[in-house]
Coordinates of C-alpha atoms in Angstrom, one line a residue:
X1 CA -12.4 56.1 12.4
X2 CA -9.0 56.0 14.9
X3 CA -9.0 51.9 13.8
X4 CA -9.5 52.7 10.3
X5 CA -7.1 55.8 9.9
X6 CA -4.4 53.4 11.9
X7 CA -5.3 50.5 9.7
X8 CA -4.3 52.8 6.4
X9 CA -1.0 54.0 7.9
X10 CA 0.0 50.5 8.3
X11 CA -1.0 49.3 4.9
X12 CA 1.0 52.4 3.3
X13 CA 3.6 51.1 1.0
X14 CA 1.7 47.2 1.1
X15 CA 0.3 46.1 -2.6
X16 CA -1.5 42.9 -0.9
X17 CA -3.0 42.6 2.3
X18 CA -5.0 38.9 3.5
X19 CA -8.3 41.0 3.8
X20 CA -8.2 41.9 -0.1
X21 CA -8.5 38.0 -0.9
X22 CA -11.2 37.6 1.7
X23 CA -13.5 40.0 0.0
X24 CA -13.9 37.5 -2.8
X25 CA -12.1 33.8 -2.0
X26 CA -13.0 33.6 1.9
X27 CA -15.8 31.3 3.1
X28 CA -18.4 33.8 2.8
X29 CA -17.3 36.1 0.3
X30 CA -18.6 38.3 -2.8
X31 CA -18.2 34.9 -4.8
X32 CA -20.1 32.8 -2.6
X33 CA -22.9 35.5 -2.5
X34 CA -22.8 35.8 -6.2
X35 CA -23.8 31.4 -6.4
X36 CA -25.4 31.0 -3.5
X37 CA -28.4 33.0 -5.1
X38 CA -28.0 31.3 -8.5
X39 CA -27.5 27.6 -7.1
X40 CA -30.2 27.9 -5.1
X41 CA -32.8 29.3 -7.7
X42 CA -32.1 26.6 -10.4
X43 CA -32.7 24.2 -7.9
X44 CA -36.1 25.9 -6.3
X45 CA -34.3 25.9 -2.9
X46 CA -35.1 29.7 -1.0
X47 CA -32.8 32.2 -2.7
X48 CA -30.4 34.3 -0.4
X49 CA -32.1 37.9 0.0
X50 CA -30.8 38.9 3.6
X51 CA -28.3 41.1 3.0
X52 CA -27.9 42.8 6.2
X53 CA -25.3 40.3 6.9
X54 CA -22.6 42.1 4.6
X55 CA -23.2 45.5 6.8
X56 CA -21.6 43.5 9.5
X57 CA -18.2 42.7 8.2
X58 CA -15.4 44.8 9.2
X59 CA -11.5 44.5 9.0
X60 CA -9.9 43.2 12.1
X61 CA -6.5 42.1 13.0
X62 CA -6.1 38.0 13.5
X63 CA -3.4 36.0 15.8
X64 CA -0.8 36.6 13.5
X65 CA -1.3 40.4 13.5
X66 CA -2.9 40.0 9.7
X67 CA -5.6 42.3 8.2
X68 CA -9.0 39.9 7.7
X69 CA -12.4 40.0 6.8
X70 CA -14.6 39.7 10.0
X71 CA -18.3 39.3 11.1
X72 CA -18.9 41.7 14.1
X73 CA -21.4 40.0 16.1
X74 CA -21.7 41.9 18.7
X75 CA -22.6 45.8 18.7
X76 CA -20.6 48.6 20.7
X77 CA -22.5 47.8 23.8
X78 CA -21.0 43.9 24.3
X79 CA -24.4 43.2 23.0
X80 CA -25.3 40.6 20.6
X81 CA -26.4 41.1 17.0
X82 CA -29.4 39.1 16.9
X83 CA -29.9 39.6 13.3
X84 CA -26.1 39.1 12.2
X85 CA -26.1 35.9 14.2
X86 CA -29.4 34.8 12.5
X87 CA -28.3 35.4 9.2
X88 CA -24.6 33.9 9.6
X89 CA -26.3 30.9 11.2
X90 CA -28.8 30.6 8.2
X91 CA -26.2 31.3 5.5
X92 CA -23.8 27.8 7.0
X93 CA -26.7 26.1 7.0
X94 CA -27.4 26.9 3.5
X95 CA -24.0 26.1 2.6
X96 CA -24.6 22.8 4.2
X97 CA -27.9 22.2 2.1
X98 CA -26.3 23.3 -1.2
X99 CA -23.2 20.6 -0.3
X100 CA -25.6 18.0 0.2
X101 CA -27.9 18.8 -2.7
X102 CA -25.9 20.0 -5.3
X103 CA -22.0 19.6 -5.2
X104 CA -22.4 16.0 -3.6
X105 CA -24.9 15.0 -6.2
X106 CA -23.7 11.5 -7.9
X107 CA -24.7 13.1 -11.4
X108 CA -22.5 16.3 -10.9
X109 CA -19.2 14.6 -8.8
X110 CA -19.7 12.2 -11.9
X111 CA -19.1 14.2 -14.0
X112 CA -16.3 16.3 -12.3
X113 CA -14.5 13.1 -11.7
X114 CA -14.5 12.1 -15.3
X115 CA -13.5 15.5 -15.9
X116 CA -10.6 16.2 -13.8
X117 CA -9.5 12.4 -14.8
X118 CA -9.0 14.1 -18.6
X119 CA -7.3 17.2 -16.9
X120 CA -4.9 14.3 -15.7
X121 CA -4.5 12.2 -18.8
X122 CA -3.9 15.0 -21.5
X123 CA -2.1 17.3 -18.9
X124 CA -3.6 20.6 -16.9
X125 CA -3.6 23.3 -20.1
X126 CA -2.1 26.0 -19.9
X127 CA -4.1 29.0 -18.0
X128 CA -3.1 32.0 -19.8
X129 CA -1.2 32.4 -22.7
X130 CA -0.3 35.5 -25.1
X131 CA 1.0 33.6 -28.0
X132 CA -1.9 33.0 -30.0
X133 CA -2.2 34.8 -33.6
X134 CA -4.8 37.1 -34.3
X135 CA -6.0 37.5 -37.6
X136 CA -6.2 41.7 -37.7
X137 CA -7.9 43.5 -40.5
X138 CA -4.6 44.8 -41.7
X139 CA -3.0 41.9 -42.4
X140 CA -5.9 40.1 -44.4
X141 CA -4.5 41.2 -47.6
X142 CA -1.1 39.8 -46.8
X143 CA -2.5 36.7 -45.7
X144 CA -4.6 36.0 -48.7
X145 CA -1.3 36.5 -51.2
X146 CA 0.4 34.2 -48.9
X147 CA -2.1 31.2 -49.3
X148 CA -2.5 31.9 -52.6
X149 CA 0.4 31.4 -54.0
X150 CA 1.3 28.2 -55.6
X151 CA 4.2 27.1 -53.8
X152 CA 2.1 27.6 -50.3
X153 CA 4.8 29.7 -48.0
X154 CA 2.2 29.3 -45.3
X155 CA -0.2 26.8 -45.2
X156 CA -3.9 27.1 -43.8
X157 CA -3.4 24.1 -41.2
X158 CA 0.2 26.2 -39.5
X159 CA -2.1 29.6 -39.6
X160 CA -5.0 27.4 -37.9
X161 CA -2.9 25.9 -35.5
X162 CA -1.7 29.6 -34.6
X163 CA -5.0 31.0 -34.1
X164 CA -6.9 28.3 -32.5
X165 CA -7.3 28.5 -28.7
X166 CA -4.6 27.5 -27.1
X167 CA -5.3 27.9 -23.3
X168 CA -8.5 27.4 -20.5
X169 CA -9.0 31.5 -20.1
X170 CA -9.0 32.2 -23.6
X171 CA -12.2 34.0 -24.3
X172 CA -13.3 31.0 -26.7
X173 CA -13.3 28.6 -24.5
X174 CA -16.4 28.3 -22.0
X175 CA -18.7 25.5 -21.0
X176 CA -20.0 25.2 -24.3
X177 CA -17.0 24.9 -25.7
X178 CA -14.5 23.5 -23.0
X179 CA -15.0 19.7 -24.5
X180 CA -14.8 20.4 -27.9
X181 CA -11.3 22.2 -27.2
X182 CA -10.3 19.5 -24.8
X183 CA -11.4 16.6 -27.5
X184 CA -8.8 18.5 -30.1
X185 CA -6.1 18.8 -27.5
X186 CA -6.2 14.8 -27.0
X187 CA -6.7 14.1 -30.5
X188 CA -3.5 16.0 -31.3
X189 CA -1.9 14.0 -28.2
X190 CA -2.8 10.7 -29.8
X191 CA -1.2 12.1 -33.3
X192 CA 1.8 12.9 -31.5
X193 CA 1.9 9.5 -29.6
X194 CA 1.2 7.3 -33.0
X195 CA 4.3 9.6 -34.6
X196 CA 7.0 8.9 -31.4
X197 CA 6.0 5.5 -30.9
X198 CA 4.9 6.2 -27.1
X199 CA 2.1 3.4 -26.3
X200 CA 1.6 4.9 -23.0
X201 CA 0.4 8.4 -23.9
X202 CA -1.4 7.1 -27.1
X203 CA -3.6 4.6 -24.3
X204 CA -4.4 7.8 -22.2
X205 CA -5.3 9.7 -24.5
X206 CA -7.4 7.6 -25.9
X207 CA -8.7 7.1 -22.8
X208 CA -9.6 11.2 -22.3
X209 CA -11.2 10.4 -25.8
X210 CA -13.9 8.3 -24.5
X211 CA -14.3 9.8 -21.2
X212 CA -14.7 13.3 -23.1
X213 CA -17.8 11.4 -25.0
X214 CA -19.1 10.2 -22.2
X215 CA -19.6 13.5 -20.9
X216 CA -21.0 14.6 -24.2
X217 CA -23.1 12.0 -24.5
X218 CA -24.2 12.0 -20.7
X219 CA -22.9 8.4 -20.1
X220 CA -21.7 9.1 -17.0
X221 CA -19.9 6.7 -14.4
X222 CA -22.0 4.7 -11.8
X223 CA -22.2 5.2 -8.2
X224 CA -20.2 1.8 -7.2
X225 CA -19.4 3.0 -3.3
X226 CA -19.9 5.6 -1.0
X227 CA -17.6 5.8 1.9
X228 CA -17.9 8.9 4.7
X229 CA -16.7 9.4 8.1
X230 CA -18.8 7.0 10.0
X231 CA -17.7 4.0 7.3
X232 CA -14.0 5.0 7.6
X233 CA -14.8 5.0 11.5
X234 CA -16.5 1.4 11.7
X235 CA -14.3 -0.1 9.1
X236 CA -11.1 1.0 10.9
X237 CA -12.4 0.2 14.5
X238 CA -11.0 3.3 15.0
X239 CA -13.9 4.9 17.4
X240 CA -12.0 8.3 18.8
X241 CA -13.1 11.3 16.7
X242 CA -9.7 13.1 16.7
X243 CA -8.0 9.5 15.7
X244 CA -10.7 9.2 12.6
X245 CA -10.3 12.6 11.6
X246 CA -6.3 12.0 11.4
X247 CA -7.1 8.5 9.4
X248 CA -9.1 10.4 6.7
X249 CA -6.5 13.6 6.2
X250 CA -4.2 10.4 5.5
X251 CA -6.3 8.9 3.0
X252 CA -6.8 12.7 1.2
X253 CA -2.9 13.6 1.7
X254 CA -2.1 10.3 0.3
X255 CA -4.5 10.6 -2.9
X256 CA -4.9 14.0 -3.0
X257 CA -1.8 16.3 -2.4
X258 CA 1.1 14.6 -2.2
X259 CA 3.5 14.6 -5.1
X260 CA 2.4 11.5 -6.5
X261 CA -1.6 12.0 -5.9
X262 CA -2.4 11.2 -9.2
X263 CA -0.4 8.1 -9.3
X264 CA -1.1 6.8 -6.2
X265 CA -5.1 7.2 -7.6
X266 CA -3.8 5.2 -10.2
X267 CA -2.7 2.5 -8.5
X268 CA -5.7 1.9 -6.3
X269 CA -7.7 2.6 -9.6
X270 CA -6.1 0.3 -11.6
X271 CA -5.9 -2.8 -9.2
X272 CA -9.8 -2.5 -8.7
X273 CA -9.6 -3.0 -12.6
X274 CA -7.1 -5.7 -12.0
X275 CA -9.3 -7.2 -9.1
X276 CA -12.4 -7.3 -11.2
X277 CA -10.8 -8.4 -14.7
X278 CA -12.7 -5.2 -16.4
X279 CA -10.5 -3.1 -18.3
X280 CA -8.0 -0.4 -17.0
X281 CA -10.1 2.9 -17.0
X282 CA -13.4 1.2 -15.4
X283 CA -13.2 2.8 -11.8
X284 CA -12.7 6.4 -10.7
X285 CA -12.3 7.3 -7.7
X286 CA -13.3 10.9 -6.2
X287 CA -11.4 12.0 -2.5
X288 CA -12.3 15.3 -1.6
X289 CA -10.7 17.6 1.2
X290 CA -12.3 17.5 4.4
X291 CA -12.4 21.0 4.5
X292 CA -13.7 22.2 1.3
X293 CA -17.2 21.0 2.9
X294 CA -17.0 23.7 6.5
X295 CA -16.0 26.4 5.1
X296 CA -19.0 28.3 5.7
X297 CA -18.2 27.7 9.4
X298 CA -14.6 29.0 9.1
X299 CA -15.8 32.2 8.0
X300 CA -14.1 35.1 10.6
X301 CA -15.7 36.5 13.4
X302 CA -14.7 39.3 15.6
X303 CA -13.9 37.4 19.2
X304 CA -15.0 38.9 22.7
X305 CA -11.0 39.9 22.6
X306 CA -11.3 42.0 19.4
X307 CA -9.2 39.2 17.8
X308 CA -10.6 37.8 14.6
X309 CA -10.8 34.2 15.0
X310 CA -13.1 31.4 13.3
X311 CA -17.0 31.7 13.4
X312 CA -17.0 28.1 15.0
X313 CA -15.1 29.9 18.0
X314 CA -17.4 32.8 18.9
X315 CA -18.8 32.6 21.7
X316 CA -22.6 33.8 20.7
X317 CA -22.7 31.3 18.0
X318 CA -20.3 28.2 18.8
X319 CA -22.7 25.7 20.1
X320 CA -24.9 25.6 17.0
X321 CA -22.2 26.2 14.9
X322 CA -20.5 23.3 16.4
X323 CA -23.4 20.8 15.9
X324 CA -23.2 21.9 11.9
X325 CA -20.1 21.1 12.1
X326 CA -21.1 17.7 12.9
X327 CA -23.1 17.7 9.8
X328 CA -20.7 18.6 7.8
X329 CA -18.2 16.2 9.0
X330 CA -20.6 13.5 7.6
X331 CA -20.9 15.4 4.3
X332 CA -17.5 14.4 3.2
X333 CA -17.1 11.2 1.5
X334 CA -15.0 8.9 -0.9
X335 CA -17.0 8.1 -4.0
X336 CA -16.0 5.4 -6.5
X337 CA -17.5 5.3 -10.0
X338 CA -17.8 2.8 -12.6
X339 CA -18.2 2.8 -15.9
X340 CA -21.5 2.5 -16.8
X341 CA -21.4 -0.8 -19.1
X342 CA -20.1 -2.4 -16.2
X343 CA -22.6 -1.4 -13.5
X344 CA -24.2 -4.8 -13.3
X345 CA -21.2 -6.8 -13.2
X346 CA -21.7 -7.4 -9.3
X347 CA -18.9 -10.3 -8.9
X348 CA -16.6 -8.3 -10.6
X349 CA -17.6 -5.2 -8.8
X350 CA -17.6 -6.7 -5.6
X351 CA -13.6 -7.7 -6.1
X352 CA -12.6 -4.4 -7.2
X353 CA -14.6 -2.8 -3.4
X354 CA -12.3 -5.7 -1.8
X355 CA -9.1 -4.6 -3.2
X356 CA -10.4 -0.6 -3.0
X357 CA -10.9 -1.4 1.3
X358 CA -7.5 -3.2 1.5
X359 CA -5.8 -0.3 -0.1
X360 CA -8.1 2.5 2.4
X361 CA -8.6 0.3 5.3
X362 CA -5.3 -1.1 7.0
X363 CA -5.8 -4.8 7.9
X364 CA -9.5 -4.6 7.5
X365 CA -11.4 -8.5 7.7
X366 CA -13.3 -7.9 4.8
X367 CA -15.8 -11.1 5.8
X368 CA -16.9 -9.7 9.4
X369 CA -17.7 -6.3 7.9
X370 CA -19.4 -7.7 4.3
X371 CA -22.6 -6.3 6.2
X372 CA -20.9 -2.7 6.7
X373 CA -19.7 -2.8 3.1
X374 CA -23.1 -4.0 1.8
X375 CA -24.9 -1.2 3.4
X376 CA -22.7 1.2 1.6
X377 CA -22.4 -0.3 -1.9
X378 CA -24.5 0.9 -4.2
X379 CA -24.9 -2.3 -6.1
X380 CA -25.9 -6.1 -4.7
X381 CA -22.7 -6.7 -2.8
X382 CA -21.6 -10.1 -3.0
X383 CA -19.6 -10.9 0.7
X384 CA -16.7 -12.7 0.0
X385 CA -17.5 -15.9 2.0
X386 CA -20.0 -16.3 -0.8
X387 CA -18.0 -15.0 -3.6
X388 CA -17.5 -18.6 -4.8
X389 CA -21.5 -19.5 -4.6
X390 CA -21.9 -16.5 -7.0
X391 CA -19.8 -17.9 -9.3
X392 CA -21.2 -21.1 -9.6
X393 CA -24.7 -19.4 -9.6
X394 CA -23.7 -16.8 -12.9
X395 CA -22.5 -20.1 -14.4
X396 CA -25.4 -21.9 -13.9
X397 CA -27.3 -19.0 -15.5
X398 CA -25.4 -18.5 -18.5
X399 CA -28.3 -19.3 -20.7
X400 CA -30.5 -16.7 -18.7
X401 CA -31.3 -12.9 -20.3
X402 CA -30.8 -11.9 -17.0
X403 CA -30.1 -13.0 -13.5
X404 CA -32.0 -12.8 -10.6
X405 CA -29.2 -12.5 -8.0
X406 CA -32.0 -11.7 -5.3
X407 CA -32.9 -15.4 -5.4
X408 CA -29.0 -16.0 -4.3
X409 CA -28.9 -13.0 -1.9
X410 CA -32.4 -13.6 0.0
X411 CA -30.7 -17.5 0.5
X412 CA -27.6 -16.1 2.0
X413 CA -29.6 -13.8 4.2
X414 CA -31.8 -16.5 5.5
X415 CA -29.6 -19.9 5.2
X416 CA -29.4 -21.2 8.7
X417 CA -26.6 -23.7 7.5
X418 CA -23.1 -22.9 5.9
X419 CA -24.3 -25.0 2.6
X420 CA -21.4 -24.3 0.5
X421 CA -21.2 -22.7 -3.1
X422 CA -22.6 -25.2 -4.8
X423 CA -25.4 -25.8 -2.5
X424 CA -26.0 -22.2 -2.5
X425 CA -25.8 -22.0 -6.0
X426 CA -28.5 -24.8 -6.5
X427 CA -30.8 -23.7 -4.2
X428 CA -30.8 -20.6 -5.9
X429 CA -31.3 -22.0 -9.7
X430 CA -34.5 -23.7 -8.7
X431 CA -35.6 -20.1 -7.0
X432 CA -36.2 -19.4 -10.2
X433 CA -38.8 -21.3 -10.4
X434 CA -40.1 -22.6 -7.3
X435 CA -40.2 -20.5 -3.6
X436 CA -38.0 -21.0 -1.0
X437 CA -40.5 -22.3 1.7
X438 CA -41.1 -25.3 -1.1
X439 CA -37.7 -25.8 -1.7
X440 CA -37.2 -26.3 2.0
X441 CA -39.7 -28.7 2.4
X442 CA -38.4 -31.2 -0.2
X443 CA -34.5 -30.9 0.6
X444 CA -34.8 -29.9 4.5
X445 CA -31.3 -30.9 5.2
X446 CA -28.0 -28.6 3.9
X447 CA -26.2 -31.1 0.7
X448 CA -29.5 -32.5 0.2
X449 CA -29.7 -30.3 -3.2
X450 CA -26.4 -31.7 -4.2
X451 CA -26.6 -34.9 -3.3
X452 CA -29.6 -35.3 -5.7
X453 CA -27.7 -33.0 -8.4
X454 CA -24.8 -35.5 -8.1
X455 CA -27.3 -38.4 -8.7
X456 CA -28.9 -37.2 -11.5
X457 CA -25.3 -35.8 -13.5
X458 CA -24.2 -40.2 -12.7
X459 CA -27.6 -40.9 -15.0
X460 CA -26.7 -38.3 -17.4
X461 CA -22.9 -39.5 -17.9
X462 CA -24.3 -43.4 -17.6
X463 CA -26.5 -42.2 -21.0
X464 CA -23.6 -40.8 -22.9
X465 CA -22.1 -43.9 -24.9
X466 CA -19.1 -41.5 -26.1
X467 CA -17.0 -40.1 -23.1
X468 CA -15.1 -37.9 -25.7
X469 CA -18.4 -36.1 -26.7
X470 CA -19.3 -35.9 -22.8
X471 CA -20.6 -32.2 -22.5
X472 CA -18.6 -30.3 -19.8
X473 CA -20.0 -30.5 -16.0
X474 CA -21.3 -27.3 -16.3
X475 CA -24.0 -28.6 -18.8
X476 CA -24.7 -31.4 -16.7
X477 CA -25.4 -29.7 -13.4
X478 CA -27.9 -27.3 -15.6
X479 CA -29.4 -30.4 -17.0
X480 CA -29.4 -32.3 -13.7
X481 CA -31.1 -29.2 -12.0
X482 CA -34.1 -29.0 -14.7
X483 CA -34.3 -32.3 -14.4
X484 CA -35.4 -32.1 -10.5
X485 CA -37.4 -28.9 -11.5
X486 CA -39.1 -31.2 -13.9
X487 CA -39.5 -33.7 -10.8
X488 CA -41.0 -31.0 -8.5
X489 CA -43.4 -30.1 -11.3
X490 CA -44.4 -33.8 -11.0
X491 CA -44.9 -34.5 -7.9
X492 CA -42.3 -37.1 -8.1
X493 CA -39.9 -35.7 -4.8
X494 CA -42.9 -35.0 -2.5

């Protein structure tokens, strides 16, 4: 009662204290009570029930002598709190299983990332605003003469425009409504653009346009690459913990808070686009803080010392606390999304991870770690050593419905010999039709594919009387190739 009667003569006179915002923004808070129990039921995860562990908080006094919000986990006797612990102990870990289930799901990041990329092309709304029109019952007379009369004082569209909802809080506006509102809001950008002649905003917000429908419509952006501490780690070659952590508050100071976040997102964004020769808009990229994912453990605890200090600290609780922290550590990650109609564009996308990792990764040799980067693409990365095989390969298929890059990817894997793209690329067309083990047999040595491709495309020219109605070589090496396919069928190479 003497702490708490002390506590109240200090805060005499004070309208805000810390402790006030840590009853409903701190890391385990009314708020995160409030989802944790509503998250968890509409996923079928175990709901939160134990609340024992809100008896437990008390206001203490941190290093810099400010009022917070603080677990007491021990009782007046030095004792621990057995049951506090438990619960505090359960409620990170549940924090950690909603982070990995929920917020880090590729369907819901999707989705925020295409969202927060329209906050960015049509400008952050106003929050509040006390300017909008309301049409009171008094004044329905008056406004019914005005519209009425012929020479149209006020006209519907000005009212309309001064009623309509005009910022996020307004009571209209809620996730039913929230894309709707934003869809008007660009639309009216794009008028505004077409009147003043400004091509750049008219291309964004066309640009929030279509990302706003593919919300609507669920045609959400692609998982393309997923990159977390332990890639950033291997990638860099930078192996010491504390030197890791450093390189990834770079990357999310550089992308995420510095002045020029958003264009510096741009930038990498628009020269995977660039890289890829897909259209500006097809990547988004999605760099969360490394913090936003431990909060749970930097809740406040009540030290041995009476100081509040982080629950990671405490004594009672720091050891398995610590190796959650570990978890979460791994939670964070770098996502990049494409655009759906894209997704299977694997040359393309496999330029646009190239020039995303140069960007990220200072001097990284993108051909000794093309087995790293495969691992943690989420599409058939090409390596870049064999970029030029793919090509050849996609050309060669041109008349296919669809490709079957595995036939390309399984020779790469297995190739003993450096064959060369074109090699590569042959020995992959007949894949489509004959296994590799019979392939082998029949061209054992590496260029004995093209050698006999090279044969048959001299026959094929020596037939053509007109050079001017040649076809191009393309055509040729196709029709050189099913001629040996043919000659397989036969017998005829055995």
């Amino acid at each position: 009662i003497e702490i708490y009667n002390d506590a109240l003569k200090k805060l005499e006179g004070n309208l805000f204290h810390q402790y006030m915002a840590d009853i409903v923004a701190d890391t385990i808070c009314a708020d995160y009570i409030d989802y944790i129990q509503r998250d968890t039921l509409n996923v079928g995860l175990d709901t939160f029930k134990d609340g024992r562990i809100l008896r437990s908080y008390y206001i203490g006094i941190d290093e810099k002598n400010s009022y917070r919000m603080a677990l007491s986990l021990k009782d007046r006797g030095g004792k621990p709190r057995v049951s506090t612990i438990t619960a505090a102990k359960n409620i990170v870990r549940q924090r950690y299983n909603l982070a990995e289930i929920i917020y880090y799901h590729k369907t819901k990041v999707s989705a925020s990332a295409m969202l927060a990329k329209v906050f960015a092309l049509i400008d952050k709304p106003l929050e509040v605003s006390t300017n909008r029109y309301r049409i009171k019952l008094e004044d329905i007379d008056r406004l019914t003469d005005s519209l009425s009369k012929k020479d149209k004082p006020l006209s519907a569209a000005k009212l309309k425009n001064g009623y309509m909802p005009n910022c996020i809080l307004d009571p209209y506006i809620g996730d039913e409504s929230l894309l709707l509102w934003m869809l008007d809001s660009a639309w009216e950008k794009v008028k505004l653009a077409q009147k003043n002649n400004e091509k750049e905003l008219l291309r964004s917000s066309l640009m929030a346009i279509s990302l706003i429908e593919g919300i609507a419509e669920r045609k959400l952006y692609k998982v393309a690459i997923t990159i977390n501490f332990d890639s950033i780690r291997l990638l860099s070659e930078i192996f010491e913990p504390k030197s890791v952590k450093k390189y990834i508050n770079d990357i999310v100071e550089k992308y995420r808070h510095d002045k020029n976040a958003s264009d510096n997102r741009d930038h990498i964004e628009n020269e995977m686009s660039t890289a890829s020769q897909l259209p500006l808009g097809s990547f988004l990229t999605y760099i969360p803080p490394p913090k936003s994912q431990a909060k749970g453990i930097e809740t406040g605890a009540i030290g041995d010392d009476g100081i509040v200090r982080i629950l990671s600290e405490h004594s009672t609780v720091s050891d398995d606390v610590e190796r959650l922290g570990i978890q979460y550590q791994n939670l964070w990650k770098v996502i990049v999304f494409v655009h759906p109609d894209y997704r299977n564009n694997i040359i393309e996308l496999s330029n646009a991870i190239d020039s995303l990792l140069s960007n990220l990764v200072t001097g990284i040799n993108l051909k000794s770690k093309s087995e790293l980067i495969k691992d943690i693409c989420w599409f058939k990365y090409i390596p870049i050593q064999y970029r030029s095989a793919a090509i050849k390969f996609k050309e060669l298929n041109i008349n296919q419905e669809k490709i079957n890059w595995n036939n390309l990817i399984t020779l790469f894997n297995r190739a003993d010999d450096e064959y060369g793209p074109d090699e590569y690329a042959y020995r992959a067309y007949l894949s489509n039709h004959f296994n590799s083990k019979k392939i082998n047999e029949i061209f054992p040595k590496a260029g004995d594919v093209k050698d006999l491709v090279k044969k048959e495309i001299g026959a094929i020219e020596a037939n053509t009387s007109d050079s001017k109605t040649a076809t191009p070589d393309i055509d040729n090496e196709i029709k050189a190739l099913d001629a040996i396919r043919d000659k397989i069928n036969n017998n005829e190479l055995l």
